[in-house]
């Protein structure tokens, strides 16, 4: 017989997750089948398995479990293991242990002639798993060395030392757990003193290194069901650049000072070895009041702060910067730069390099080059750009008003006119146009064309820059609703912008729209670590909790916002709505509205829509009429996607009061308004959906149903889970209003039972809103509503 030729053996590195059921052999045959079926369903339901192709993942049955061989990175089996552990929390009857190792594997033919996988990578992963008990996720040292380099993994890795496996082989292992996932207890094989004594000196050193990382690591929130908060464990290489003080006599130079601070922050954020807090969160620490360095460090979750000042006069600039250890209030480094004004861009790069050196941050050649790139050579263009960036952040605090976006667009266009090679200005111009299009309601072809032109400008200057990929992802998401394309662009952007919370925010938004609510939550939680005091982001996190009916966490997210902006009336109102949506309890919101009306009569317009809701829920018709009068031209109802006009509210109220003539007049006026909206926002599902709702109120049955169906076609749930479900639920209202109860109940049951249901399908609205009046008394509807009641 000829010996087997190793030249024909194709080896590659496989990242193996080995899984088995503890105590499997002691189970009855029927129990074995049942447990194995349960485990298989859980594993197949995880995102890394569900989304992988046959080329990316090999699945191997092992009798009492299975092995998964990934081909991309060691992160894949680790993420998969955490998702499996999360799902197993609901199955205490299913004790499972897991082991992860990266090593050589090869494709072989088994006795049946089918392709299979063999090799040391598989065998070693099983040995790693064998050292654990039920609930453990153990990693070989090789895998842990790969993962510990990343901020999101380091705090979850806990060194165990060495475990003896078959043939006396010693394996150095690490325990992966992220409370409440995994098993934090010491495995039995490590519990004895003899095992501890066998640990090598190198293992002890590695353990100490991991302890240091754990003490300083930034907490990454993978699967917890709590609202993310600033981390108790603060990474050594974490930093926030606070707003610089403007010492110039001309106060108009404030934007210039902001720009200097922002450029230093942006340069530092390009360094993957650092954790850098976003500008949105640090803006709240403007100079003026005495800063409490330790308190700010805790609030932002960082070890170091940068403070500074900028003075500009007579063609010169003085920049003073200092690095402070927020844990001790000790000054680590300081420097004053006196230069000609046009040398300010070199100063910004120098400060970023000096701080990186102080923090002993590792810089790749690409990162070093990126820090050296000057944004522009034109100081005036830089100032206009800086003012635009500040304006683009403003809606996060005061509502999404188009005036901020329009002013920012004017400033950016002016900056580009002065310097056509100003790449960052093009990038921000894409953001401004897309925000105006998608957030501020300018759903017009003209706005879309301007966004695309700005994107082309950025791509022409730097086609491969991570910012270009992020700009393209922003455009694909906000303007074109191409979620698959946006995610692909975000993967490219992530490689060079690991500190940009927008990467994680957009990813979270997209996953939410794809119906992957828990995965989307994790991305948004990651974004809040980099931008912990961004109230808009925290609101979105709260919305994600609401979408999956996790009301206590929704409330906690808004409570956290109120610790940042305690006087924010709109946040207080939204926080008070939680009990209504959750429990149909009108008291928190209605009592707050009554108090605000009494204490702040000048701001009554801010609470008018909430006042109208409360009055309608409590059937206080005179109060509802007063609220409508206070509304002026503001919408009477807003549901993230749907906006109903004041005339619509008048029609709804008149119908509830059985004044059909007045209702018809009001709905007719609302239709005239909505026709104009539809004309501007062609092929936009929500606009057509509202028109269908109005036509249903006017008794135009066939037209209304057709418009509702068309809205669902324009925004299908398969493409956009979030807005698609909203279209389906409003179609249910349309059907109910035209007397098609069966159709209404079918769509309400279809969409209203799933995570991501619109506000109008929450328990309080279903129970008390006139939207659902035509279905009241129908046993099917009442059963559906009762099922929504808090348990």
PDB file of C-alpha atoms in Angstrom, residues 261-375:
ATOM      1  CA  UNK A 261     -10.677  70.829  20.100  1.00  0.00           C
ATOM      2  CA  UNK A 262     -12.729  68.699  17.697  1.00  0.00           C
ATOM      3  CA  UNK A 263      -9.782  68.113  15.351  1.00  0.00           C
ATOM      4  CA  UNK A 264      -7.587  66.910  18.248  1.00  0.00           C
ATOM      5  CA  UNK A 265     -10.409  64.612  19.360  1.00  0.00           C
ATOM      6  CA  UNK A 266     -10.891  63.340  15.788  1.00  0.00           C
ATOM      7  CA  UNK A 267      -7.174  62.599  15.425  1.00  0.00           C
ATOM      8  CA  UNK A 268      -7.077  60.664  18.694  1.00  0.00           C
ATOM      9  CA  UNK A 269     -10.211  58.750  17.713  1.00  0.00           C
ATOM     10  CA  UNK A 270      -8.355  57.370  14.689  1.00  0.00           C
ATOM     11  CA  UNK A 271      -6.133  55.360  17.056  1.00  0.00           C
ATOM     12  CA  UNK A 272      -7.732  51.957  17.629  1.00  0.00           C
ATOM     13  CA  UNK A 273      -5.666  51.362  20.781  1.00  0.00           C
ATOM     14  CA  UNK A 274      -7.511  54.208  22.533  1.00  0.00           C
ATOM     15  CA  UNK A 275     -11.064  54.609  23.725  1.00  0.00           C
ATOM     16  CA  UNK A 276     -12.083  58.170  22.837  1.00  0.00           C
ATOM     17  CA  UNK A 277     -15.381  59.740  23.900  1.00  0.00           C
ATOM     18  CA  UNK A 278     -17.442  61.387  21.183  1.00  0.00           C
ATOM     19  CA  UNK A 279     -17.723  65.151  20.903  1.00  0.00           C
ATOM     20  CA  UNK A 280     -21.479  65.019  21.493  1.00  0.00           C
ATOM     21  CA  UNK A 281     -20.935  63.879  25.065  1.00  0.00           C
ATOM     22  CA  UNK A 282     -18.088  66.260  25.883  1.00  0.00           C
ATOM     23  CA  UNK A 283     -19.905  69.335  24.532  1.00  0.00           C
ATOM     24  CA  UNK A 284     -21.833  69.523  27.788  1.00  0.00           C
ATOM     25  CA  UNK A 285     -18.668  70.421  29.712  1.00  0.00           C
ATOM     26  CA  UNK A 286     -18.203  73.864  28.195  1.00  0.00           C
ATOM     27  CA  UNK A 287     -15.721  76.095  29.966  1.00  0.00           C
ATOM     28  CA  UNK A 288     -16.950  78.648  32.466  1.00  0.00           C
ATOM     29  CA  UNK A 289     -17.963  76.763  35.587  1.00  0.00           C
ATOM     30  CA  UNK A 290     -15.267  75.043  37.634  1.00  0.00           C
ATOM     31  CA  UNK A 291     -14.800  71.502  36.338  1.00  0.00           C
ATOM     32  CA  UNK A 292     -14.750  68.546  38.696  1.00  0.00           C
ATOM     33  CA  UNK A 293     -12.226  66.379  36.887  1.00  0.00           C
ATOM     34  CA  UNK A 294     -12.879  63.175  38.811  1.00  0.00           C
ATOM     35  CA  UNK A 295     -16.630  63.490  38.445  1.00  0.00           C
ATOM     36  CA  UNK A 296     -16.361  64.142  34.707  1.00  0.00           C
ATOM     37  CA  UNK A 297     -14.055  61.155  34.311  1.00  0.00           C
ATOM     38  CA  UNK A 298     -16.607  58.915  36.047  1.00  0.00           C
ATOM     39  CA  UNK A 299     -19.519  60.294  34.036  1.00  0.00           C
ATOM     40  CA  UNK A 300     -17.690  59.694  30.764  1.00  0.00           C
ATOM     41  CA  UNK A 301     -16.029  56.450  31.813  1.00  0.00           C
ATOM     42  CA  UNK A 302     -12.461  57.564  31.046  1.00  0.00           C
ATOM     43  CA  UNK A 303      -9.091  57.636  32.811  1.00  0.00           C
ATOM     44  CA  UNK A 304      -7.761  60.820  31.199  1.00  0.00           C
ATOM     45  CA  UNK A 305      -9.071  64.227  30.190  1.00  0.00           C
ATOM     46  CA  UNK A 306      -7.624  66.843  27.868  1.00  0.00           C
ATOM     47  CA  UNK A 307      -8.283  70.517  28.629  1.00  0.00           C
ATOM     48  CA  UNK A 308      -7.067  73.541  26.769  1.00  0.00           C
ATOM     49  CA  UNK A 309      -7.574  77.040  25.448  1.00  0.00           C
ATOM     50  CA  UNK A 310      -7.227  78.844  22.126  1.00  0.00           C
ATOM     51  CA  UNK A 311      -6.276  82.495  21.617  1.00  0.00           C
ATOM     52  CA  UNK A 312      -6.265  84.003  18.148  1.00  0.00           C
ATOM     53  CA  UNK A 313      -5.096  87.510  17.303  1.00  0.00           C
ATOM     54  CA  UNK A 314      -3.164  89.419  14.614  1.00  0.00           C
ATOM     55  CA  UNK A 315      -2.520  86.392  12.417  1.00  0.00           C
ATOM     56  CA  UNK A 316      -1.181  84.285  15.268  1.00  0.00           C
ATOM     57  CA  UNK A 317      -2.613  81.563  17.449  1.00  0.00           C
ATOM     58  CA  UNK A 318      -1.746  80.291  20.918  1.00  0.00           C
ATOM     59  CA  UNK A 319      -2.980  76.822  21.872  1.00  0.00           C
ATOM     60  CA  UNK A 320      -2.572  75.578  25.435  1.00  0.00           C
ATOM     61  CA  UNK A 321      -3.247  71.871  26.043  1.00  0.00           C
ATOM     62  CA  UNK A 322      -2.871  69.690  29.125  1.00  0.00           C
ATOM     63  CA  UNK A 323      -3.454  66.023  29.898  1.00  0.00           C
ATOM     64  CA  UNK A 324      -4.988  65.194  33.299  1.00  0.00           C
ATOM     65  CA  UNK A 325      -5.406  61.848  35.030  1.00  0.00           C
ATOM     66  CA  UNK A 326      -9.103  61.980  35.970  1.00  0.00           C
ATOM     67  CA  UNK A 327      -8.639  59.317  38.645  1.00  0.00           C
ATOM     68  CA  UNK A 328      -6.113  61.339  40.632  1.00  0.00           C
ATOM     69  CA  UNK A 329      -6.562  64.893  39.289  1.00  0.00           C
ATOM     70  CA  UNK A 330      -2.832  64.864  38.502  1.00  0.00           C
ATOM     71  CA  UNK A 331      -1.444  66.723  35.477  1.00  0.00           C
ATOM     72  CA  UNK A 332       0.477  64.336  33.224  1.00  0.00           C
ATOM     73  CA  UNK A 333       1.574  66.646  30.414  1.00  0.00           C
ATOM     74  CA  UNK A 334       1.126  70.234  29.264  1.00  0.00           C
ATOM     75  CA  UNK A 335       2.343  72.328  26.350  1.00  0.00           C
ATOM     76  CA  UNK A 336       1.833  75.835  24.973  1.00  0.00           C
ATOM     77  CA  UNK A 337       2.099  76.389  21.221  1.00  0.00           C
ATOM     78  CA  UNK A 338       2.660  79.895  19.789  1.00  0.00           C
ATOM     79  CA  UNK A 339       2.532  79.791  15.999  1.00  0.00           C
ATOM     80  CA  UNK A 340       1.350  81.663  12.914  1.00  0.00           C
ATOM     81  CA  UNK A 341      -2.395  81.201  12.445  1.00  0.00           C
ATOM     82  CA  UNK A 342      -2.126  78.941   9.400  1.00  0.00           C
ATOM     83  CA  UNK A 343       0.078  76.561  11.425  1.00  0.00           C
ATOM     84  CA  UNK A 344      -2.861  75.629  13.658  1.00  0.00           C
ATOM     85  CA  UNK A 345      -3.396  72.392  11.746  1.00  0.00           C
ATOM     86  CA  UNK A 346       0.136  71.207  12.503  1.00  0.00           C
ATOM     87  CA  UNK A 347      -0.466  72.033  16.177  1.00  0.00           C
ATOM     88  CA  UNK A 348      -3.538  69.806  16.250  1.00  0.00           C
ATOM     89  CA  UNK A 349      -1.563  66.858  14.887  1.00  0.00           C
ATOM     90  CA  UNK A 350       1.320  67.476  17.296  1.00  0.00           C
ATOM     91  CA  UNK A 351      -0.978  67.536  20.314  1.00  0.00           C
ATOM     92  CA  UNK A 352      -2.645  64.272  19.255  1.00  0.00           C
ATOM     93  CA  UNK A 353       0.756  62.580  18.802  1.00  0.00           C
ATOM     94  CA  UNK A 354       2.024  63.851  22.151  1.00  0.00           C
ATOM     95  CA  UNK A 355      -1.049  62.580  23.997  1.00  0.00           C
ATOM     96  CA  UNK A 356      -0.854  59.206  22.250  1.00  0.00           C
ATOM     97  CA  UNK A 357       2.785  58.948  23.377  1.00  0.00           C
ATOM     98  CA  UNK A 358       1.823  59.823  26.963  1.00  0.00           C
ATOM     99  CA  UNK A 359      -0.786  57.041  26.958  1.00  0.00           C
ATOM    100  CA  UNK A 360       1.659  54.621  25.307  1.00  0.00           C
ATOM    101  CA  UNK A 361      -0.860  53.967  22.557  1.00  0.00           C
ATOM    102  CA  UNK A 362       0.190  51.726  19.703  1.00  0.00           C
ATOM    103  CA  UNK A 363      -0.103  53.459  16.331  1.00  0.00           C
ATOM    104  CA  UNK A 364      -0.126  51.604  13.050  1.00  0.00           C
ATOM    105  CA  UNK A 365       1.558  53.228  10.042  1.00  0.00           C
ATOM    106  CA  UNK A 366      -1.893  53.982   8.638  1.00  0.00           C
ATOM    107  CA  UNK A 367      -2.950  55.700  11.867  1.00  0.00           C
ATOM    108  CA  UNK A 368       0.237  57.774  11.973  1.00  0.00           C
ATOM    109  CA  UNK A 369      -0.360  58.918   8.414  1.00  0.00           C
ATOM    110  CA  UNK A 370      -4.025  59.707   9.122  1.00  0.00           C
ATOM    111  CA  UNK A 371      -3.120  61.977  12.046  1.00  0.00           C
ATOM    112  CA  UNK A 372      -0.672  63.910   9.867  1.00  0.00           C
ATOM    113  CA  UNK A 373      -3.302  64.768   7.225  1.00  0.00           C
ATOM    114  CA  UNK A 374      -4.436  68.387   7.493  1.00  0.00           C
ATOM    115  CA  UNK A 375      -8.173  68.935   6.944  1.00  0.00           C
TER     116      UNK A 375
END
